[in-house]
Amino acid sequence: MAEEDTQVIVGLEVHCQLDTKSKLFCGCSTDYRSDGPNTHVCPICLGLPGAMPALNKRAIEYAMKVAKALNCEIVNESEFSRKNYFYPDLDKAYQITQYDKPLAEGGYLEIEGDAGGEKKIRLTRIHVEEDPGRLVHMGNVERGKYSLVDYNRAGVPLIEIVSEPDMRSPKEARKFLNKLRATLEYLSVFDSEKEGSLRVDANISIKGHERVEVKNITSYKGVEKALTFEVTRQKNLIRRGQRIERETRHFLEGRGVTQSARSKEQEHDYRYFPEPDLRPLRVKSWVDGIVLPELPDARRERFMAQYGCSLNHARTLTGDLKLANFFEKVVASDPKGLAPLASTWIADTLIGELNYRDMGLDPVDPESVAALVRLLKAGTITDKSGVEVLRVMLDQRLKKEKTETPDAIVARLGLTRTTGDTGAIAAAIEEAIGENPKALEDYRNGEGKALNFLVGQVMKKTRGKADPAELNRMLTEALKKKEA
Ligand SMILES: [Zn+2]
C-alpha cells in the first residue's frame, strides 16, 4: 500500500463536565460521587411534569471561558433544543442540549504534531448540554439480571467540544486530549480527577474509506488504545480487499478492542426542536467581561524565558497545572540557581519514578524536592546518589511510612560524595583491578570498553558516591602506572 492510502484521519467529540457547584438547570449539588444513588435529585432534574428549568449562569460563564481559550467565536444568540430519545438513564425522555445554534463555533487548539513543531487542530463547535443519569449494571451488561438507575448525574453541566478531522494518528489524539485537559484545568472549570468527568467519541478512518465512530471512551489512555486498535483493524481489512463498514463501535476497555454496536443503536431520529421552557441565550454584553488566566502555551514560553527551561522540559512541566505549580514552588527560593537542575530532575527523573510506581504527585512536597536539588547543586551527592535518595523519598510516601528529609537520608545511608576522600577511591580502584585481571589485560591491549567496565566496578564498590570526574582521573592514572 502506498503511504497516502494508509493516511489515518481522526476527529474527536469530547464531553467534559463543568466543575460548577450546582446542576445546569436546578440547584442540586454536582458533588454526588461519594453519596448514595438518587440523593441529588429534584423535580427539575427528574423531569417531573410541570417542573421548569432555570439556566445556571456559572455554567455558561465556564463554557464561554473555554470557548475564548480555544479561540472560538462565541455566538451572540444561541439556543437550547430538546433531543428526544428513550433510554432508562434519561428520565425526561429528552436531553436539553444545543443543536443548530451552539454557543461557540470554530476555534483551534495547538498540539505538538507528529511531524514536530506546533500543529493547529481546528474545532468545529462547542455546545452546552446536560449529562444524563447513570446505569449501574448488575453483572454483565448483556446477561446480568437487572440494571439500577442513578439520576445523581442527571443535569450536571457538560460541554461538548467537536474537533475537525485534523489528527493523523492515535498519538496526536492523545496529545490533543492532554492539551485540552491542561487548558480546562488552567481555566479552573474542570476537574480531571473526578471519575467520568471526561468522555470521548472518536471518529476514525483511513483516507478514501468509510468512517467508524468509537463511542463513549472514558479514559485518556483508552482513546489512544481504541484508536490504535482501529487503525490496525481497518488497515488489515483494506489489505485483504475487504470493505470497511460505516458503523458505530464500542471500546471494551478491559480487552483493549472495539466491537460493533448493534445497528439499531445507530439509527436515531432525535426530532430536535427548540426547548420551549428556555429563552434564547444572549451573551454579547457578557463576553468582554470574561478574563482568561495564563494558559499552558503562555506558561511554557514563560518557563523558557524566565527559568531557561528547554522546550521539551517546559512542555512537560506546563502540560499539567499541578506539575507546573509544583515546579515553581520548588525553585521559588532561588529561581536562577535551582531551575536548571530542578527542571530536569522534575520533568525527567521525578516523573519517571512516579510513573514507575503508578503514583501521583500529591504526596510529594515541593520543599523536599527543593532540598534534594540543593544537595545536588552543592555537589554534596552525585547524580546516582540523588536518584537513590529520590527513590527512598517516594517509597516512604507510597508506603505511608515516616518520611525523612533528603539530608537525613543522605546521612543515614552515608551517601555524601567522597570527593577529596581519595584514599577510599584509591582502595576501591586497587580492589577492582585486582579482581579483574582480564579487564586490565584488555585495557593494555587498547580496548576502550575495559576502562568503562572498571569504572563501573569502582562505582559499585563506592556505592555511587565517588565523584565521576575524580574517579576517572584516578583510575586512568592507576592503570598507566600498572602499564609502566
Ligand atoms: Zn435537581
Short mmCIF file of C-alpha atoms and ligand atoms in Angstrom, two decimals:
data_model
loop_
_atom_site.label_atom_id
_atom_site.label_comp_id
_atom_site.label_asym_id
_atom_site.label_seq_id
_atom_site.Cartn_x
_atom_site.Cartn_y
_atom_site.Cartn_z
CA MET A 1 0.00 0.00 0.00
CA ALA A 2 1.27 3.47 -0.81
CA GLU A 3 1.71 5.91 2.02
CA GLU A 4 -1.27 8.09 1.01
CA ASP A 5 -3.51 5.01 1.02
CA THR A 6 -2.89 4.47 4.71
CA GLN A 7 -3.36 8.06 5.86
CA VAL A 8 -5.14 7.95 9.23
CA ILE A 9 -7.83 10.59 9.84
CA VAL A 10 -9.11 11.21 13.37
CA GLY A 11 -11.69 13.63 14.74
CA LEU A 12 -12.86 13.77 18.36
CA GLU A 13 -16.02 14.73 20.21
CA VAL A 14 -15.11 15.39 23.81
CA HIS A 15 -17.67 15.68 26.61
CA CYS A 16 -16.37 17.45 29.70
CA GLN A 17 -18.25 18.01 32.94
CA LEU A 18 -18.04 21.64 34.02
CA ASP A 19 -17.00 21.86 37.65
CA THR A 20 -19.90 24.00 38.89
CA LYS A 21 -21.41 23.61 42.35
CA SER A 22 -24.96 23.02 41.13
CA LYS A 23 -26.50 21.36 38.09
CA LEU A 24 -27.27 23.06 34.77
CA PHE A 25 -30.99 23.70 35.30
CA CYS A 26 -31.62 23.20 39.04
CA GLY A 27 -30.00 23.76 42.42
CA CYS A 28 -28.99 20.13 43.08
CA SER A 29 -25.36 19.67 44.04
CA THR A 30 -23.00 18.18 41.46
CA ASP A 31 -20.85 16.71 44.24
CA TYR A 32 -22.59 13.35 44.15
CA ARG A 33 -19.82 10.81 43.75
CA SER A 34 -19.46 9.75 47.37
CA ASP A 35 -23.20 9.82 48.11
CA GLY A 36 -25.89 7.19 47.75
CA PRO A 37 -27.84 6.81 44.50
CA ASN A 38 -30.68 9.24 43.75
CA THR A 39 -29.85 11.55 46.64
CA HIS A 40 -29.04 14.59 44.47
CA VAL A 41 -32.32 14.91 42.62
CA CYS A 42 -35.32 17.25 42.46
CA PRO A 43 -38.45 17.63 40.26
CA ILE A 44 -36.41 19.54 37.64
CA CYS A 45 -33.57 17.07 37.08
CA LEU A 46 -36.02 14.18 37.41
CA GLY A 47 -38.16 15.79 34.72
CA LEU A 48 -41.40 15.65 36.70
CA PRO A 49 -44.42 17.23 34.98
CA GLY A 50 -44.63 20.99 35.38
CA ALA A 51 -41.04 21.48 36.59
CA MET A 52 -39.32 24.39 34.85
CA PRO A 53 -35.57 24.57 34.14
CA ALA A 54 -33.59 27.68 35.17
CA LEU A 55 -30.22 28.11 33.49
CA ASN A 56 -27.06 28.06 35.66
CA LYS A 57 -25.22 31.29 34.88
CA ARG A 58 -21.87 29.97 36.13
CA ALA A 59 -22.02 27.03 33.71
CA ILE A 60 -22.41 29.39 30.76
CA GLU A 61 -19.59 31.57 32.07
CA TYR A 62 -17.33 28.48 32.27
CA ALA A 63 -18.31 27.39 28.78
CA MET A 64 -17.50 30.85 27.43
CA LYS A 65 -14.11 30.77 29.16
CA VAL A 66 -13.35 27.52 27.38
CA ALA A 67 -14.58 28.92 24.06
CA LYS A 68 -12.42 32.01 24.43
CA ALA A 69 -9.35 30.00 25.48
CA LEU A 70 -9.81 27.73 22.45
CA ASN A 71 -10.02 30.70 20.08
CA CYS A 72 -13.68 30.04 19.17
CA GLU A 73 -16.18 32.61 18.03
CA ILE A 74 -18.80 32.97 20.74
CA VAL A 75 -22.22 33.22 19.12
CA ASN A 76 -24.30 36.05 20.49
CA GLU A 77 -27.61 34.27 20.29
CA SER A 78 -27.52 30.54 20.86
CA GLU A 79 -30.38 28.24 21.60
CA PHE A 80 -31.22 25.15 23.62
CA SER A 81 -33.01 22.25 21.96
CA ARG A 82 -34.64 19.03 23.03
CA LYS A 83 -33.02 15.86 21.77
CA ASN A 84 -35.70 13.22 22.06
CA TYR A 85 -34.95 9.58 22.66
CA PHE A 86 -35.81 6.93 25.17
CA TYR A 87 -33.20 5.36 27.37
CA PRO A 88 -33.51 4.44 31.06
CA ASP A 89 -30.79 6.89 32.13
CA LEU A 90 -32.73 9.75 30.55
CA ASP A 91 -35.64 10.36 32.89
CA LYS A 92 -37.30 13.11 30.83
CA ALA A 93 -37.06 11.08 27.59
CA TYR A 94 -35.28 14.11 26.13
CA GLN A 95 -31.94 15.75 26.76
CA ILE A 96 -31.63 19.52 26.80
CA THR A 97 -28.72 20.33 24.50
CA GLN A 98 -27.73 22.77 21.78
CA TYR A 99 -28.29 21.72 18.21
CA ASP A 100 -28.24 24.12 15.26
CA LYS A 101 -27.36 27.20 17.32
CA PRO A 102 -24.42 26.26 19.56
CA LEU A 103 -22.72 28.67 21.96
CA ALA A 104 -19.41 28.75 20.07
CA GLU A 105 -18.09 27.94 16.60
CA GLY A 106 -14.67 27.49 15.02
CA GLY A 107 -11.50 27.83 17.06
CA TYR A 108 -8.44 25.66 17.40
CA LEU A 109 -6.02 24.03 19.83
CA GLU A 110 -2.30 23.76 19.18
CA ILE A 111 -0.51 20.49 19.88
CA GLU A 112 2.96 19.13 19.21
CA GLY A 113 2.36 17.37 15.88
CA ASP A 114 3.88 14.02 14.89
CA ALA A 115 5.95 15.85 12.27
CA GLY A 116 7.45 18.06 15.01
CA GLY A 117 6.60 21.67 15.76
CA GLU A 118 3.23 23.09 16.68
CA LYS A 119 0.16 21.89 14.82
CA LYS A 120 -3.26 23.51 14.84
CA ILE A 121 -6.20 21.19 15.38
CA ARG A 122 -9.29 23.07 14.21
CA LEU A 123 -12.52 22.93 16.20
CA THR A 124 -15.99 22.81 14.71
CA ARG A 125 -18.04 23.95 17.68
CA ILE A 126 -18.61 23.89 21.42
CA HIS A 127 -22.07 23.43 22.84
CA VAL A 128 -23.59 23.16 26.29
CA GLU A 129 -25.82 20.29 27.40
CA GLU A 130 -26.94 18.29 30.42
CA ASP A 131 -25.48 14.95 31.43
CA PRO A 132 -27.88 12.00 31.58
CA GLY A 133 -28.06 9.72 34.64
CA ARG A 134 -26.06 6.54 35.08
CA LEU A 135 -26.98 2.91 34.68
CA VAL A 136 -25.40 0.50 37.12
CA HIS A 137 -25.45 -2.99 35.65
CA MET A 138 -25.73 -5.92 37.99
CA GLY A 139 -23.15 -8.23 36.48
CA ASN A 140 -22.58 -8.42 32.74
CA VAL A 141 -24.42 -5.80 30.63
CA GLU A 142 -25.94 -8.42 28.37
CA ARG A 143 -26.55 -11.32 30.73
CA GLY A 144 -26.98 -9.51 34.08
CA LYS A 145 -30.39 -9.93 35.71
CA TYR A 146 -31.12 -6.22 36.07
CA SER A 147 -29.69 -2.72 35.99
CA LEU A 148 -30.11 0.08 38.50
CA VAL A 149 -30.57 3.72 37.60
CA ASP A 150 -28.90 6.59 39.44
CA TYR A 151 -30.07 10.09 38.50
CA ASN A 152 -27.49 11.93 40.62
CA ARG A 153 -25.54 12.72 37.46
CA ALA A 154 -28.66 13.79 35.50
CA GLY A 155 -28.47 17.51 34.77
CA VAL A 156 -24.76 18.01 35.51
CA PRO A 157 -23.46 20.61 33.02
CA LEU A 158 -21.40 19.32 30.11
CA ILE A 159 -19.70 20.95 27.20
CA GLU A 160 -19.17 19.03 24.02
CA ILE A 161 -16.08 20.08 22.09
CA VAL A 162 -16.13 18.86 18.50
CA SER A 163 -12.89 18.84 16.53
CA GLU A 164 -12.34 18.79 12.78
CA PRO A 165 -10.76 15.57 11.47
CA ASP A 166 -7.27 17.09 11.72
CA MET A 167 -5.42 14.46 13.73
CA ARG A 168 -3.29 11.97 11.83
CA SER A 169 -2.51 9.33 14.44
CA PRO A 170 -3.72 7.94 17.79
CA LYS A 171 -0.74 9.72 19.35
CA GLU A 172 -1.89 13.10 18.07
CA ALA A 173 -5.35 12.34 19.51
CA ARG A 174 -3.77 11.67 22.90
CA LYS A 175 -1.80 14.91 22.70
CA PHE A 176 -4.96 16.81 21.79
CA LEU A 177 -6.74 15.40 24.84
CA ASN A 178 -3.83 16.12 27.16
CA LYS A 179 -3.58 19.68 25.93
CA LEU A 180 -7.34 20.12 26.22
CA ARG A 181 -7.33 18.76 29.76
CA ALA A 182 -4.48 21.08 30.74
CA THR A 183 -6.28 24.09 29.23
CA LEU A 184 -9.53 23.29 31.06
CA GLU A 185 -7.67 22.88 34.34
CA TYR A 186 -5.79 26.14 33.92
CA LEU A 187 -9.21 27.76 33.48
CA SER A 188 -10.41 26.17 36.78
CA VAL A 189 -13.59 24.92 35.10
CA PHE A 190 -12.86 21.20 35.11
CA ASP A 191 -11.55 18.51 37.46
CA SER A 192 -9.91 15.69 35.53
CA GLU A 193 -9.53 13.60 38.67
CA LYS A 194 -13.27 13.14 39.11
CA GLU A 195 -14.25 9.78 37.74
CA GLY A 196 -16.12 10.03 34.43
CA SER A 197 -15.60 13.80 34.11
CA LEU A 198 -14.41 13.34 30.53
CA ARG A 199 -15.84 11.06 27.85
CA VAL A 200 -14.80 10.83 24.23
CA ASP A 201 -16.37 9.69 20.97
CA ALA A 202 -13.72 9.22 18.29
CA ASN A 203 -14.22 9.21 14.51
CA ILE A 204 -11.53 7.36 12.64
CA SER A 205 -10.98 6.40 9.04
CA ILE A 206 -8.27 5.54 6.57
CA LYS A 207 -8.20 8.06 3.73
CA GLY A 208 -10.61 7.08 0.96
CA HIS A 209 -12.57 4.64 3.13
CA GLU A 210 -15.67 4.76 5.33
CA ARG A 211 -15.55 6.32 8.77
CA VAL A 212 -16.07 4.44 12.02
CA GLU A 213 -17.26 6.01 15.26
CA VAL A 214 -15.96 4.60 18.55
CA LYS A 215 -18.36 5.65 21.29
CA ASN A 216 -18.00 6.58 24.91
CA ILE A 217 -14.34 6.05 25.73
CA THR A 218 -13.92 7.05 29.33
CA SER A 219 -10.19 7.28 29.92
CA TYR A 220 -7.37 9.31 28.42
CA LYS A 221 -5.26 6.24 27.74
CA GLY A 222 -8.34 4.45 26.38
CA VAL A 223 -8.60 6.88 23.46
CA GLU A 224 -5.12 6.12 22.16
CA LYS A 225 -5.63 2.38 22.72
CA ALA A 226 -9.03 2.27 20.98
CA LEU A 227 -7.72 4.25 18.01
CA THR A 228 -4.57 2.13 17.71
CA PHE A 229 -6.75 -0.97 17.65
CA GLU A 230 -8.98 0.57 14.96
CA VAL A 231 -6.03 1.61 12.77
CA THR A 232 -4.77 -1.98 12.73
CA ARG A 233 -8.23 -3.45 12.18
CA GLN A 234 -9.10 -1.09 9.33
CA LYS A 235 -5.73 -1.43 7.60
CA ASN A 236 -5.97 -5.21 7.79
CA LEU A 237 -9.44 -5.15 6.18
CA ILE A 238 -8.16 -2.92 3.38
CA ARG A 239 -5.12 -5.13 2.84
CA ARG A 240 -7.40 -8.13 2.41
CA GLY A 241 -9.50 -6.18 -0.06
CA GLN A 242 -12.49 -6.02 2.29
CA ARG A 243 -14.83 -3.11 2.79
CA ILE A 244 -14.89 -1.02 5.92
CA GLU A 245 -18.46 -0.63 7.14
CA ARG A 246 -19.67 2.74 8.25
CA GLU A 247 -20.68 1.90 11.80
CA THR A 248 -20.61 2.68 15.49
CA ARG A 249 -18.35 0.59 17.70
CA HIS A 250 -17.83 0.33 21.44
CA PHE A 251 -14.43 0.18 23.10
CA LEU A 252 -14.07 -2.67 25.58
CA GLU A 253 -11.52 -1.15 27.91
CA GLY A 254 -10.58 -4.37 29.68
CA ARG A 255 -9.81 -6.23 26.45
CA GLY A 256 -8.42 -3.26 24.53
CA VAL A 257 -10.63 -3.99 21.49
CA THR A 258 -13.56 -2.30 19.75
CA GLN A 259 -16.76 -4.17 18.99
CA SER A 260 -19.53 -3.39 16.55
CA ALA A 261 -22.63 -1.92 18.20
CA ARG A 262 -25.92 -3.42 17.13
CA SER A 263 -27.02 -1.49 14.07
CA LYS A 264 -30.32 -0.38 15.65
CA GLU A 265 -28.41 1.85 18.03
CA GLN A 266 -27.14 3.89 15.11
CA GLU A 267 -30.41 4.85 13.54
CA HIS A 268 -31.74 7.62 15.70
CA ASP A 269 -34.17 10.26 14.72
CA TYR A 270 -33.92 12.64 17.62
CA ARG A 271 -36.64 15.04 16.46
CA TYR A 272 -34.78 18.04 17.76
CA PHE A 273 -36.89 21.12 18.45
CA PRO A 274 -36.22 24.35 20.37
CA GLU A 275 -36.61 23.91 24.15
CA PRO A 276 -39.85 25.80 24.88
CA ASP A 277 -39.03 26.39 28.55
CA LEU A 278 -35.78 28.29 27.92
CA ARG A 279 -35.29 31.55 26.12
CA PRO A 280 -32.54 32.01 23.53
CA LEU A 281 -29.22 32.64 25.24
CA ARG A 282 -27.81 36.12 24.55
CA VAL A 283 -24.28 36.67 25.78
CA LYS A 284 -23.00 39.76 23.95
CA SER A 285 -22.83 42.03 26.99
CA TRP A 286 -21.07 39.26 28.87
CA VAL A 287 -18.28 38.17 26.56
CA ASP A 288 -15.91 41.07 27.11
CA GLY A 289 -16.04 40.57 30.87
CA ILE A 290 -14.60 37.06 30.55
CA VAL A 291 -10.98 37.29 31.65
CA LEU A 292 -8.59 34.42 30.98
CA PRO A 293 -5.74 33.37 33.25
CA GLU A 294 -2.29 32.41 31.91
CA LEU A 295 -2.79 29.36 29.67
CA PRO A 296 -0.41 26.42 29.00
CA ASP A 297 1.23 27.89 25.87
CA ALA A 298 1.95 31.21 27.54
CA ARG A 299 3.27 29.49 30.64
CA ARG A 300 5.51 27.27 28.50
CA GLU A 301 7.04 30.34 26.85
CA ARG A 302 7.47 31.98 30.25
CA PHE A 303 9.21 28.91 31.70
CA MET A 304 11.70 29.02 28.83
CA ALA A 305 12.33 32.75 29.18
CA GLN A 306 12.27 33.01 32.98
CA TYR A 307 13.89 29.74 34.03
CA GLY A 308 15.85 28.81 30.92
CA CYS A 309 13.96 25.51 30.55
CA SER A 310 14.42 23.59 27.30
CA LEU A 311 11.37 23.39 25.05
CA ASN A 312 10.78 19.75 25.99
CA HIS A 313 11.09 20.35 29.72
CA ALA A 314 8.86 23.44 29.51
CA ARG A 315 6.29 21.43 27.57
CA THR A 316 6.26 18.62 30.12
CA LEU A 317 6.18 20.91 33.14
CA THR A 318 3.39 23.17 31.87
CA GLY A 319 1.37 20.32 30.34
CA ASP A 320 -0.16 19.73 33.76
CA LEU A 321 -1.32 22.51 36.05
CA LYS A 322 -0.28 20.73 39.25
CA LEU A 323 3.17 19.93 37.92
CA ALA A 324 3.73 23.50 36.72
CA ASN A 325 2.75 24.87 40.14
CA PHE A 326 4.94 22.27 41.82
CA PHE A 327 7.98 23.26 39.75
CA GLU A 328 7.53 26.94 40.57
CA LYS A 329 7.30 26.13 44.29
CA VAL A 330 10.48 24.03 44.15
CA VAL A 331 12.53 26.82 42.58
CA ALA A 332 10.83 29.72 44.43
CA SER A 333 13.63 30.26 46.96
CA ASP A 334 16.34 30.60 44.29
CA PRO A 335 14.87 30.56 40.75
CA LYS A 336 18.12 31.22 38.87
CA GLY A 337 20.18 28.79 40.91
CA LEU A 338 17.75 25.88 41.21
CA ALA A 339 15.80 25.98 37.92
CA PRO A 340 18.38 24.30 35.63
CA LEU A 341 18.70 21.22 37.86
CA ALA A 342 15.09 21.29 39.05
CA SER A 343 13.66 21.23 35.51
CA THR A 344 15.46 18.05 34.52
CA TRP A 345 15.05 16.39 37.92
CA ILE A 346 11.30 17.07 37.94
CA ALA A 347 10.44 16.68 34.23
CA ASP A 348 12.60 13.58 33.67
CA THR A 349 13.62 11.81 36.90
CA LEU A 350 10.69 12.53 39.22
CA ILE A 351 8.05 11.91 36.53
CA GLY A 352 9.78 8.66 35.56
CA GLU A 353 9.95 7.42 39.14
CA LEU A 354 6.32 8.40 39.82
CA ASN A 355 5.10 6.62 36.68
CA TYR A 356 7.12 3.55 37.61
CA ARG A 357 5.31 3.45 40.96
CA ASP A 358 1.93 4.35 39.39
CA MET A 359 1.92 7.18 41.88
CA GLY A 360 0.54 10.74 41.64
CA LEU A 361 2.31 13.97 42.53
CA ASP A 362 0.07 14.77 45.52
CA PRO A 363 2.06 13.02 48.30
CA VAL A 364 5.29 14.72 47.23
CA ASP A 365 6.01 18.10 48.80
CA PRO A 366 7.97 20.72 46.86
CA GLU A 367 10.13 21.53 49.91
CA SER A 368 11.68 18.05 49.95
CA VAL A 369 12.40 18.11 46.23
CA ALA A 370 13.93 21.58 46.62
CA ALA A 371 16.17 20.21 49.40
CA LEU A 372 17.27 17.35 47.15
CA VAL A 373 18.05 19.73 44.29
CA ARG A 374 20.10 21.88 46.67
CA LEU A 375 22.18 18.84 47.68
CA LEU A 376 22.83 18.07 44.03
CA LYS A 377 23.65 21.66 43.20
CA ALA A 378 26.12 21.93 46.09
CA GLY A 379 27.79 18.75 44.89
CA THR A 380 27.15 17.06 48.24
CA ILE A 381 25.88 13.96 46.44
CA THR A 382 26.39 12.55 42.95
CA ASP A 383 23.53 12.22 40.44
CA LYS A 384 23.48 8.50 41.11
CA SER A 385 23.01 9.04 44.84
CA GLY A 386 20.38 11.68 44.03
CA VAL A 387 18.28 9.03 42.31
CA GLU A 388 18.73 6.73 45.32
CA VAL A 389 17.57 9.48 47.70
CA LEU A 390 14.58 10.29 45.50
CA ARG A 391 13.56 6.62 45.42
CA VAL A 392 13.69 6.38 49.20
CA MET A 393 11.63 9.59 49.47
CA LEU A 394 8.94 8.26 47.11
CA ASP A 395 8.83 4.79 48.66
CA GLN A 396 8.35 6.25 52.14
CA ARG A 397 5.42 8.29 50.86
CA LEU A 398 3.94 5.44 48.86
CA LYS A 399 4.08 3.09 51.84
CA LYS A 400 2.91 5.88 54.14
CA GLU A 401 5.99 5.38 56.32
CA LYS A 402 7.58 8.12 58.38
CA THR A 403 9.26 10.49 55.92
CA GLU A 404 12.85 11.72 56.22
CA THR A 405 14.37 14.84 54.70
CA PRO A 406 16.81 14.27 51.83
CA ASP A 407 19.65 15.40 54.13
CA ALA A 408 18.64 12.77 56.70
CA ILE A 409 18.52 10.06 54.04
CA VAL A 410 21.98 11.05 52.79
CA ALA A 411 23.36 10.93 56.34
CA ARG A 412 21.67 7.61 57.23
CA LEU A 413 22.82 5.87 54.04
CA GLY A 414 26.24 7.54 54.05
CA LEU A 415 25.80 8.91 50.55
CA THR A 416 27.93 12.03 50.82
CA ARG A 417 30.13 12.29 47.74
CA THR A 418 33.65 11.02 48.53
CA THR A 419 35.33 13.92 46.80
CA GLY A 420 38.72 14.57 48.34
CA ASP A 421 38.48 11.19 50.09
CA THR A 422 40.93 9.81 47.55
CA GLY A 423 42.02 7.04 49.90
CA ALA A 424 38.64 5.29 49.68
CA ILE A 425 38.54 5.67 45.90
CA ALA A 426 42.15 4.50 45.51
CA ALA A 427 41.42 1.42 47.62
CA ALA A 428 38.36 0.62 45.53
CA ILE A 429 40.42 1.02 42.35
CA GLU A 430 43.12 -1.36 43.56
CA GLU A 431 40.47 -3.87 44.54
CA ALA A 432 38.66 -3.63 41.22
CA ILE A 433 41.85 -4.04 39.19
CA GLY A 434 42.99 -6.92 41.40
CA GLU A 435 39.70 -8.76 40.97
CA ASN A 436 39.58 -8.28 37.21
CA PRO A 437 42.92 -9.22 35.65
CA LYS A 438 41.19 -9.84 32.30
CA ALA A 439 39.99 -6.23 32.18
CA LEU A 440 43.48 -5.00 32.93
CA GLU A 441 44.84 -7.12 30.10
CA ASP A 442 42.15 -5.88 27.70
CA TYR A 443 42.96 -2.32 28.68
CA ARG A 444 46.61 -2.92 27.90
CA ASN A 445 45.57 -4.26 24.52
CA GLY A 446 43.86 -0.95 23.85
CA GLU A 447 40.25 -1.99 24.40
CA GLY A 448 38.37 1.12 25.49
CA LYS A 449 35.46 -0.92 26.85
CA ALA A 450 37.70 -2.29 29.60
CA LEU A 451 38.06 1.17 31.13
CA ASN A 452 34.28 1.63 31.25
CA PHE A 453 33.93 -1.76 32.86
CA LEU A 454 36.44 -0.88 35.58
CA VAL A 455 34.73 2.50 36.18
CA GLY A 456 31.52 0.58 36.75
CA GLN A 457 33.23 -1.79 39.19
CA VAL A 458 34.74 1.06 41.21
CA MET A 459 31.39 2.90 41.23
CA LYS A 460 29.75 -0.22 42.61
CA LYS A 461 32.37 -0.51 45.36
CA THR A 462 31.94 3.14 46.35
CA ARG A 463 28.17 2.74 46.03
CA GLY A 464 27.90 5.59 43.56
CA LYS A 465 29.33 8.13 45.96
CA ALA A 466 32.59 8.74 44.11
CA ASP A 467 32.84 11.90 42.10
CA PRO A 468 32.76 10.63 38.49
CA ALA A 469 35.44 13.05 37.23
CA GLU A 470 37.77 12.27 40.10
CA LEU A 471 37.21 8.54 39.73
CA ASN A 472 38.02 8.64 36.03
CA ARG A 473 41.21 10.62 36.59
CA MET A 474 42.45 8.36 39.37
CA LEU A 475 41.61 5.15 37.56
CA THR A 476 43.40 6.26 34.38
CA GLU A 477 46.47 7.18 36.45
CA ALA A 478 46.43 3.85 38.30
CA LEU A 479 46.20 1.94 35.02
CA LYS A 480 49.03 3.95 33.50
CA LYS A 481 51.23 3.11 36.49
CA LYS A 482 50.50 -0.55 36.02
CA GLU A 483 51.41 -0.29 32.36
CA ALA A 484 54.77 1.23 33.14
ZN ZN B 1 -32.20 18.78 40.58
#
